Coordinates of C-alpha atoms and ligand atoms in Angstrom, one line a residue:
X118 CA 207.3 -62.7 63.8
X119 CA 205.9 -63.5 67.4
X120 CA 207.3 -60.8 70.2
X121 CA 206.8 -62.2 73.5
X122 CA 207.5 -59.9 76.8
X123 CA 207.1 -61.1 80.1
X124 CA 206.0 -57.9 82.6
X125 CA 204.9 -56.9 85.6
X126 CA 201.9 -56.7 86.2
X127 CA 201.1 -52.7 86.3
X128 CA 197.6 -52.4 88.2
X129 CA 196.2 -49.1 89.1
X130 CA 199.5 -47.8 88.7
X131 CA 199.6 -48.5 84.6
X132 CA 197.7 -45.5 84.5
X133 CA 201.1 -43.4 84.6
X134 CA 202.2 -43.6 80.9
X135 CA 205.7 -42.9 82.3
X136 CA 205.9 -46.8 84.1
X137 CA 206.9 -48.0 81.0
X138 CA 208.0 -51.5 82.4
X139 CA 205.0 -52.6 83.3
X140 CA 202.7 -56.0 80.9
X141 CA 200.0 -52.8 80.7
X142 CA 202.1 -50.3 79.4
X143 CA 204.9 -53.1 77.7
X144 CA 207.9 -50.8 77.0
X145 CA 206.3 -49.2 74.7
X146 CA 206.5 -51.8 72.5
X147 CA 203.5 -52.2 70.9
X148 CA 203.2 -49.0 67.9
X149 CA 206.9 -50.7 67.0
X150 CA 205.7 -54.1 66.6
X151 CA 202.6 -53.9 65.3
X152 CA 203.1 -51.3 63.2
X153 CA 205.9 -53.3 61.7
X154 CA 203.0 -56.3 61.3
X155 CA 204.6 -58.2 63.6
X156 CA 202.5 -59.9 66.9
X157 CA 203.0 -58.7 70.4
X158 CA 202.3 -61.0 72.8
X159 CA 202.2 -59.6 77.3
X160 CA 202.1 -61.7 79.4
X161 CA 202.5 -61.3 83.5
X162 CA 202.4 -65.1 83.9
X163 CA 206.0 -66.3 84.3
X164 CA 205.3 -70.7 83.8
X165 CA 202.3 -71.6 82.5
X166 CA 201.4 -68.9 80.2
X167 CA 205.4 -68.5 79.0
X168 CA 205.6 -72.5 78.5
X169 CA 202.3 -72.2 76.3
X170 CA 204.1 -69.7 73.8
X171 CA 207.6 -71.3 73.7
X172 CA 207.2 -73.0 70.5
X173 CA 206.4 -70.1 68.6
X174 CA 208.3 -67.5 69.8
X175 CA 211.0 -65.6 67.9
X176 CA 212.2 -62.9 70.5
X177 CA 211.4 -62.9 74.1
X178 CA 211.8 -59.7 76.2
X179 CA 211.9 -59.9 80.0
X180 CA 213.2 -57.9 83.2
X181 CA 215.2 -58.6 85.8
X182 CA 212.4 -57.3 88.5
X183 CA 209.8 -60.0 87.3
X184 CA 212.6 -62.6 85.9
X185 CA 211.0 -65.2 83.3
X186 CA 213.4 -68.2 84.2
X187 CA 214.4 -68.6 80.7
X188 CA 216.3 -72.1 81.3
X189 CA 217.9 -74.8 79.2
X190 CA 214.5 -77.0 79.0
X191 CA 212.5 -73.7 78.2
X192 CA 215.0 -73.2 75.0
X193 CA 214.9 -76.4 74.0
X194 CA 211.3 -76.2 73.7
X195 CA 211.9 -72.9 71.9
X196 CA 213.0 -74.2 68.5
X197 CA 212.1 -70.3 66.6
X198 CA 214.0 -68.4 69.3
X199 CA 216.5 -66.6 68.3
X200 CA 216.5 -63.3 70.3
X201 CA 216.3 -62.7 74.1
X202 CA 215.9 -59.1 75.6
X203 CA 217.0 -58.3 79.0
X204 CA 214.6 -55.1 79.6
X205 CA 217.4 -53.3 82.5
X206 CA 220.5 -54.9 83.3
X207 CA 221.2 -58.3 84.0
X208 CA 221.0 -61.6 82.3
X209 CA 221.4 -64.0 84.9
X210 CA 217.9 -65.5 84.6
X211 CA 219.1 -67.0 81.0
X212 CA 220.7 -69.6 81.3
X213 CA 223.7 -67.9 79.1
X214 CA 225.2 -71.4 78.2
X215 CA 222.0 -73.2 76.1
X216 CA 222.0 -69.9 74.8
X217 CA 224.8 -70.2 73.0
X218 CA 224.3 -73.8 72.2
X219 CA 221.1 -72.6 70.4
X220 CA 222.9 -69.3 69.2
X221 CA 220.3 -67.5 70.5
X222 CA 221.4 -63.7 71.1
X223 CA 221.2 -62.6 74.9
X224 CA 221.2 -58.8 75.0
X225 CA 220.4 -56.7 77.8
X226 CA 220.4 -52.9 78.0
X227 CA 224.2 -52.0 79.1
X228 CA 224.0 -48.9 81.3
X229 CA 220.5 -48.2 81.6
X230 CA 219.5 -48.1 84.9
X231 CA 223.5 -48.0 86.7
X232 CA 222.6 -44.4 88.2
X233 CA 219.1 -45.4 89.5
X234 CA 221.1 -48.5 91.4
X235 CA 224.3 -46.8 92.5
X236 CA 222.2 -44.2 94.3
X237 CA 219.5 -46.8 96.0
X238 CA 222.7 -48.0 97.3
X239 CA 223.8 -44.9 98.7
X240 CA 220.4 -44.9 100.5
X241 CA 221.3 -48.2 101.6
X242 CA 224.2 -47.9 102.9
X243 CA 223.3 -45.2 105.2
X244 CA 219.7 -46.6 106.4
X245 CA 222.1 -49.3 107.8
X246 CA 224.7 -47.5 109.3
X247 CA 222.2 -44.8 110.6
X248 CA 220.2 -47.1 111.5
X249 CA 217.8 -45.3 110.1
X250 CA 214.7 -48.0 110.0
X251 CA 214.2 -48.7 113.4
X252 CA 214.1 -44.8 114.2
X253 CA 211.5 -44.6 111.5
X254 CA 209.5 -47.2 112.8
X255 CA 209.4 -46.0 116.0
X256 CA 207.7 -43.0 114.9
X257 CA 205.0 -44.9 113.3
X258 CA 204.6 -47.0 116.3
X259 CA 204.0 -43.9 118.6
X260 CA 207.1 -44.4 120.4
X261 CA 210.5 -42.3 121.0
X262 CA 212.8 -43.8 122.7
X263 CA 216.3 -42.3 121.9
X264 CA 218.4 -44.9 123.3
X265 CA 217.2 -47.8 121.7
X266 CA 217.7 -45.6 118.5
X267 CA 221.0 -44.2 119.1
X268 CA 222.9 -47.2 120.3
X269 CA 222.5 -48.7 116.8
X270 CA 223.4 -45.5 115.5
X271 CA 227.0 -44.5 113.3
X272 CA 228.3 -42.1 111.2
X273 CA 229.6 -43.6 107.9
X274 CA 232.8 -41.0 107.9
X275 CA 236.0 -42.6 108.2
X276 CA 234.9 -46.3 107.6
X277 CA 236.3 -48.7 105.4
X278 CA 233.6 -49.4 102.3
X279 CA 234.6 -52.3 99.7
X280 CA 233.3 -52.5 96.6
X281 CA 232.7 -55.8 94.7
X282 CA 232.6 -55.6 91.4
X283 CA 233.9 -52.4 89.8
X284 CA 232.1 -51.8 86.7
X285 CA 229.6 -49.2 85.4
X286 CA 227.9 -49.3 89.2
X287 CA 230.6 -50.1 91.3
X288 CA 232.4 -47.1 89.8
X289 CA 229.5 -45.1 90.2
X290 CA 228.6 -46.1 93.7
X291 CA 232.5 -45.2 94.3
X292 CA 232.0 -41.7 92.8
X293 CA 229.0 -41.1 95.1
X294 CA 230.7 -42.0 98.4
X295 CA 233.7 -39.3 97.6
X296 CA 231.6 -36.6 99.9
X297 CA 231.4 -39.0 102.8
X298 CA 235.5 -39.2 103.8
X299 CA 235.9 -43.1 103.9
X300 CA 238.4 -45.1 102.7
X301 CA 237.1 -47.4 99.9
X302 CA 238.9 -50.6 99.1
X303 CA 237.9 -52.9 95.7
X304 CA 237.5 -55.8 94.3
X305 CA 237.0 -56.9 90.7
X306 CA 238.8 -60.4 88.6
X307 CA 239.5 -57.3 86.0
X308 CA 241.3 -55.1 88.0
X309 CA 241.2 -50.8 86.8
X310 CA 243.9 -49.1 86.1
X311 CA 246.3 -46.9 88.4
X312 CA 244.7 -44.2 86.4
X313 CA 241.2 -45.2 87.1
X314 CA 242.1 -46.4 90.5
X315 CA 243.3 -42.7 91.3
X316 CA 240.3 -40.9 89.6
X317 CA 238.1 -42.6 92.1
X318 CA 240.2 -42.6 95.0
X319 CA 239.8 -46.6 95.5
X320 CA 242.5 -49.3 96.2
X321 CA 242.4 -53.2 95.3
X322 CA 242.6 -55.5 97.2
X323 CA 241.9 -59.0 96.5
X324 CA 238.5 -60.2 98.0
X325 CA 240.1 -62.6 100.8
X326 CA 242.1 -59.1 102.1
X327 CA 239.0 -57.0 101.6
X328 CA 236.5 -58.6 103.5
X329 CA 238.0 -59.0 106.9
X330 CA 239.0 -55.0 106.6
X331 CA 235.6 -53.7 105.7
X332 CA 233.0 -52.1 107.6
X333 CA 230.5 -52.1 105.1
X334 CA 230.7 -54.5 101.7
X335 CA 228.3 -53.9 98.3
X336 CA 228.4 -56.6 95.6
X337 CA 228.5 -54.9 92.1
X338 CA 229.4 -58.0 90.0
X339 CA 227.0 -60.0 88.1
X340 CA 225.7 -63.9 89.2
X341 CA 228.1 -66.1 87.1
X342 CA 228.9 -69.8 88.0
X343 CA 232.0 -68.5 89.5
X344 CA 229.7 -65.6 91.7
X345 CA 227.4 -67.9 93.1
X346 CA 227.3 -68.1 96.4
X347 CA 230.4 -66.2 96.4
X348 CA 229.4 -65.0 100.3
X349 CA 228.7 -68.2 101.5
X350 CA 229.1 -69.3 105.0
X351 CA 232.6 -68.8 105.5
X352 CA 233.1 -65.9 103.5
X353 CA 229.8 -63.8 105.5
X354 CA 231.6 -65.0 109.0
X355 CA 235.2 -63.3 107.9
X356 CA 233.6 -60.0 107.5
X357 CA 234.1 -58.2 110.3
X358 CA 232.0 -58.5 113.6
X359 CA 229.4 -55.5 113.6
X360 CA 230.0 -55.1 110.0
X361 CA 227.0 -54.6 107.1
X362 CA 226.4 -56.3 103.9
X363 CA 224.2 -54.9 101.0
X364 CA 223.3 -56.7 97.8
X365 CA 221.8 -55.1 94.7
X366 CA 223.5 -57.3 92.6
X367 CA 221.7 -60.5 92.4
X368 CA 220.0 -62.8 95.6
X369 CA 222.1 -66.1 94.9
X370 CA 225.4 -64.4 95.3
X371 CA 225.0 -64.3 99.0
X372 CA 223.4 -67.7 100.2
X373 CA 220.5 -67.8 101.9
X374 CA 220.7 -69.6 105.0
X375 CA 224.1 -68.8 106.3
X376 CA 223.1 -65.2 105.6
X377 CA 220.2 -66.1 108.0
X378 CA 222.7 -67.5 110.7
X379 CA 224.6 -64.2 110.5
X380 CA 222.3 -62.5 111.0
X381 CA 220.5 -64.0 113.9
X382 CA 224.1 -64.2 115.3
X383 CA 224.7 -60.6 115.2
X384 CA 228.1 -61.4 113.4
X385 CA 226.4 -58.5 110.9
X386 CA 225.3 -55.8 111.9
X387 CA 223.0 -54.7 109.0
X388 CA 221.9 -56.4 105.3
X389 CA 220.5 -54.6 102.7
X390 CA 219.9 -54.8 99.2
X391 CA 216.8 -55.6 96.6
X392 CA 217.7 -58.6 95.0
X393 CA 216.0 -62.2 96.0
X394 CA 216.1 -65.7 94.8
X395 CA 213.2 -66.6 93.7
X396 CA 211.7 -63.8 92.6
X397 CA 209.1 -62.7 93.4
X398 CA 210.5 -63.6 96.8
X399 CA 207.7 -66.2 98.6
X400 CA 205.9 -64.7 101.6
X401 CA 208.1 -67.0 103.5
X402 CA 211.6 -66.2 102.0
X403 CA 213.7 -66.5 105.7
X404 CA 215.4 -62.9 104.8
X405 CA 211.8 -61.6 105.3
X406 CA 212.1 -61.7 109.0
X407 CA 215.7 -61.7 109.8
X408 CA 216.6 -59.2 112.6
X409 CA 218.5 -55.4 111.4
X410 CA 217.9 -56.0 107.5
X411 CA 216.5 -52.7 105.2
X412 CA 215.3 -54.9 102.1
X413 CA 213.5 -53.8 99.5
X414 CA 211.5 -55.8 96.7
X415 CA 213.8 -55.5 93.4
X416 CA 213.0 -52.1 92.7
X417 CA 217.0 -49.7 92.6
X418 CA 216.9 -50.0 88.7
X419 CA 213.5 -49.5 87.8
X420 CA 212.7 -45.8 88.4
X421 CA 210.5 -44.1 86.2
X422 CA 214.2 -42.4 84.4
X423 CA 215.5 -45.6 84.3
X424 CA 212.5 -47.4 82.9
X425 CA 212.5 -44.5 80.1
X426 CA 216.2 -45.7 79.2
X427 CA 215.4 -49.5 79.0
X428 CA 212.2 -48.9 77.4
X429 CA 214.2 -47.2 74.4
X430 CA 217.1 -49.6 74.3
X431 CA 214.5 -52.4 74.2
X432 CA 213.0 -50.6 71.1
X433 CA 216.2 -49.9 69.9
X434 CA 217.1 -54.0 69.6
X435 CA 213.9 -54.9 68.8
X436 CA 213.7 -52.3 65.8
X437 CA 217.3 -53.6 64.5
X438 CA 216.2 -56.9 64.6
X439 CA 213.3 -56.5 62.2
X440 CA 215.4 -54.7 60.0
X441 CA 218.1 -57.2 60.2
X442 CA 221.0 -54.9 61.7
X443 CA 223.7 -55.6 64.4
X444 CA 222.4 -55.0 67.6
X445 CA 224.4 -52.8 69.8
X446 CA 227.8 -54.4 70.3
X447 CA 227.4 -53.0 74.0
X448 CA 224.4 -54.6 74.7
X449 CA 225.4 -58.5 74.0
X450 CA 225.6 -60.9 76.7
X451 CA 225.7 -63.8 74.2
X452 CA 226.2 -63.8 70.8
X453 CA 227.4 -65.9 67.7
X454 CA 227.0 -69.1 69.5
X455 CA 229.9 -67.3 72.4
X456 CA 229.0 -65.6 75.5
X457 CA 230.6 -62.3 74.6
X458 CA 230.4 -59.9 77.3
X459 CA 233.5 -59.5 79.1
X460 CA 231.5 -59.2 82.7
X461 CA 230.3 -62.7 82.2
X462 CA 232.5 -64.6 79.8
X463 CA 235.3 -65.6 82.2
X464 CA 233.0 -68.0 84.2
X465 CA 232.2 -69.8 81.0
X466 CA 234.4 -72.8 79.5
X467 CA 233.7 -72.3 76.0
Ligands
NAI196 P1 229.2 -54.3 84.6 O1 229.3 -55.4 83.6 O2 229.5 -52.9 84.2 O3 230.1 -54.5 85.9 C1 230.2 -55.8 86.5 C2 231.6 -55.9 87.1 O4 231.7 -57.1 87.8 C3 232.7 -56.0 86.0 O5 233.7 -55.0 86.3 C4 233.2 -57.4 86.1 O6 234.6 -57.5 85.8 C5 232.9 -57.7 87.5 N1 232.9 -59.2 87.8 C6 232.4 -60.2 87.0 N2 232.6 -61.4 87.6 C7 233.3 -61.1 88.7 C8 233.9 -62.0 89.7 N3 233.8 -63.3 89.7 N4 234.5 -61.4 90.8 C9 234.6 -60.0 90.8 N5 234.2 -59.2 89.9 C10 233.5 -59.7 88.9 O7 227.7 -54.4 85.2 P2 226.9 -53.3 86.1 O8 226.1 -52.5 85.1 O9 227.8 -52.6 87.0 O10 225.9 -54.2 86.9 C11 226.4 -55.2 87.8 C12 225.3 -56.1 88.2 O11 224.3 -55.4 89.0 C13 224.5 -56.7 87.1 O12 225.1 -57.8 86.5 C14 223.2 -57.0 87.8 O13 223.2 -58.3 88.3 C15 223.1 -56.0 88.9 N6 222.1 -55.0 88.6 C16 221.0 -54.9 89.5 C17 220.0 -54.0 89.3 C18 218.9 -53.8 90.3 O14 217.9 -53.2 90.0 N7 219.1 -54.2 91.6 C19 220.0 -53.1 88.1 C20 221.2 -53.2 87.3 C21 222.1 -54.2 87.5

């Protein structure tokens, strides 16, 4: 059987055994596969090189940092495929539907990196409301100049956070913001239980009510046809005035241009986040150069831990599918012809 894993490309940097994730170092994949007499195929190349090895492809193993854009046309011309790996957490660059028309198995690895992103956001959420960037760069730039500084400048105690999206992360980003005394409102289609709700100190609300309350708003829910452009125009200019925005979910749930326009505006005060669309984002992608963001390249859930944990859930699939076992029931996004997971399976008529 043909493995094919689309990577980053590691560089210099492949020379640390512990970046797992990157084509050099390829999970760790290759002692499994080979030494089942199976092929391993790395590639870095997203289009030309991927399109070249459709045909003879049985499983195909990508990230959601260096997203192969596995779409309908691409499965179609994938007539062996039968398994595709999601490498971290995140299977929005399948397109989940042919998928399941071709009952091809969409797994990712459930869980892996939600630590590694709840705490990037943490980061986040404070370089905005500390302002925290500027201040940095003036030191770089030889400057101090206090005002200019300070007059962007808050404390995050006793503001209004809402979470969208209360699963593995949102919970966990919810846990983390206990210490800092604000008041944190949610949003999810499943909502938790008064239990739940209580544990982590967090109300519901439904997401026309917790917009216009919030002082700062992170998206925790996957990109679905119902999540797409879910903070479009309208939706970005009910937040509140002076409010901030961060994003590690995915790029396409906040839409590009009116996110510009806010932006520009001052209507936010503050975007951050690590997820693009494309990606990699093109040297001209207009949230490159908007005014007050704190973007990052797609890097929360790929710390060296992290990487450790998808690494081993990649070989834990790929290992169960040689041998012909279940894979874990945790892991499936699509399965059985059926988009399975219950994060993702409401937005699809099936
Ligand atoms: P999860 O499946 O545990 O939680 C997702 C939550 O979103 C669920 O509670 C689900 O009910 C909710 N949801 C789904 N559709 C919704 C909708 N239309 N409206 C409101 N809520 C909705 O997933 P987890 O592990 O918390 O990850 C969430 C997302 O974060 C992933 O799907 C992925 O896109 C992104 N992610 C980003 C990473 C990064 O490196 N930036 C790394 C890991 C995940």
């Amino acid at each position: 059987m043909k493995v094919v894993a689309v990577l980053y490309p590691g560089g210099p940097s492949a020379s640390n055994p512990d970046l797992l994730g990157c084509a050099e170092n390829a999970l760790g994949l290759r002692p499994l596969v080979e030494g089942k007499g199976h092929e391993l195929v790395v590639l870095t190349n997203k289009e030309e090189q991927l399109d070249a090895q459709l045909p003879t492809t049985d499983v195909l193993v990508t990230t959601p940092f260096w997203p192969a854009y596995v779409t309908k046309e691409r499965i179609e011309r994938a007539p062996k495929l039968k398994l595709v790996i999601t490498a971290g957490v995140g299977s929005d660059h399948v397109d989940l539907a042919a998928a399941a028309a071709h009952n091809i198995t969409v797994a990712e690895i459930t869980g892996s990196n939600v630590v590694s992103v709840a705490e990037h956001t943490i980061m986040e959420i404070l370089s905005l409301v500390r302002n925290y960037i500027p201040a940095y760069k003036q030191v770089i730039d030889g400057r101090w100049d206090i005002a200019e500084a300070a007059a962007r400048s808050h404390d995050l105690e006793g503001k209004t956070v809402g979470i969208v999206g209360s699963g593995r992360i949102g919970q966990r980003v919810a846990v983390r913001l206990r210490p800092f005394d604000v008041r944190v409102l949610y949003y999810d289609f499943r909502r938790l239980t008064t239990v739940e709700e209580e544990v982590l100190g967090i109300r519901y609300a439904v997401l026309d009510q917790l917009v216009p309350q919030c002082d700062v708003i992170t998206i925790h829910c996957p990109l679905t046809p119902d999540t797409d452009g879910l903070f479009n125009r309208d939706r970005l200019f009910a937040m509140k005035k002076g409010s901030y925005l961060v994003n590690t979910a995915r790029g396409r749930i906040v839409e590009t241009k009116a996110l510009v326009e806010a932006m520009e505006s001052g209507h936010l005060a503050g975007y951050s986040g690590d997820v693009w669309y494309p990606q990699p984002a093109p040297p001209d992608h207009p949230w490159r150069r908007m005014p007050n963001h704190a973007l990052t390249i797609h890097v929360s859930g790929t710390s060296l831990e992290a990487q450790k944990r998808y690494s081993d859930g990649t070989k834990d699939c790929v290992g169960r599918f040689f041998a012909g076992r279940p894979l874990e029931r945790d892991y499936l996004i699509v399965d059985g012809g059926r988009v399975v997971s219950p994060s993702y399976s409401a937005a699809f008529k099936q």
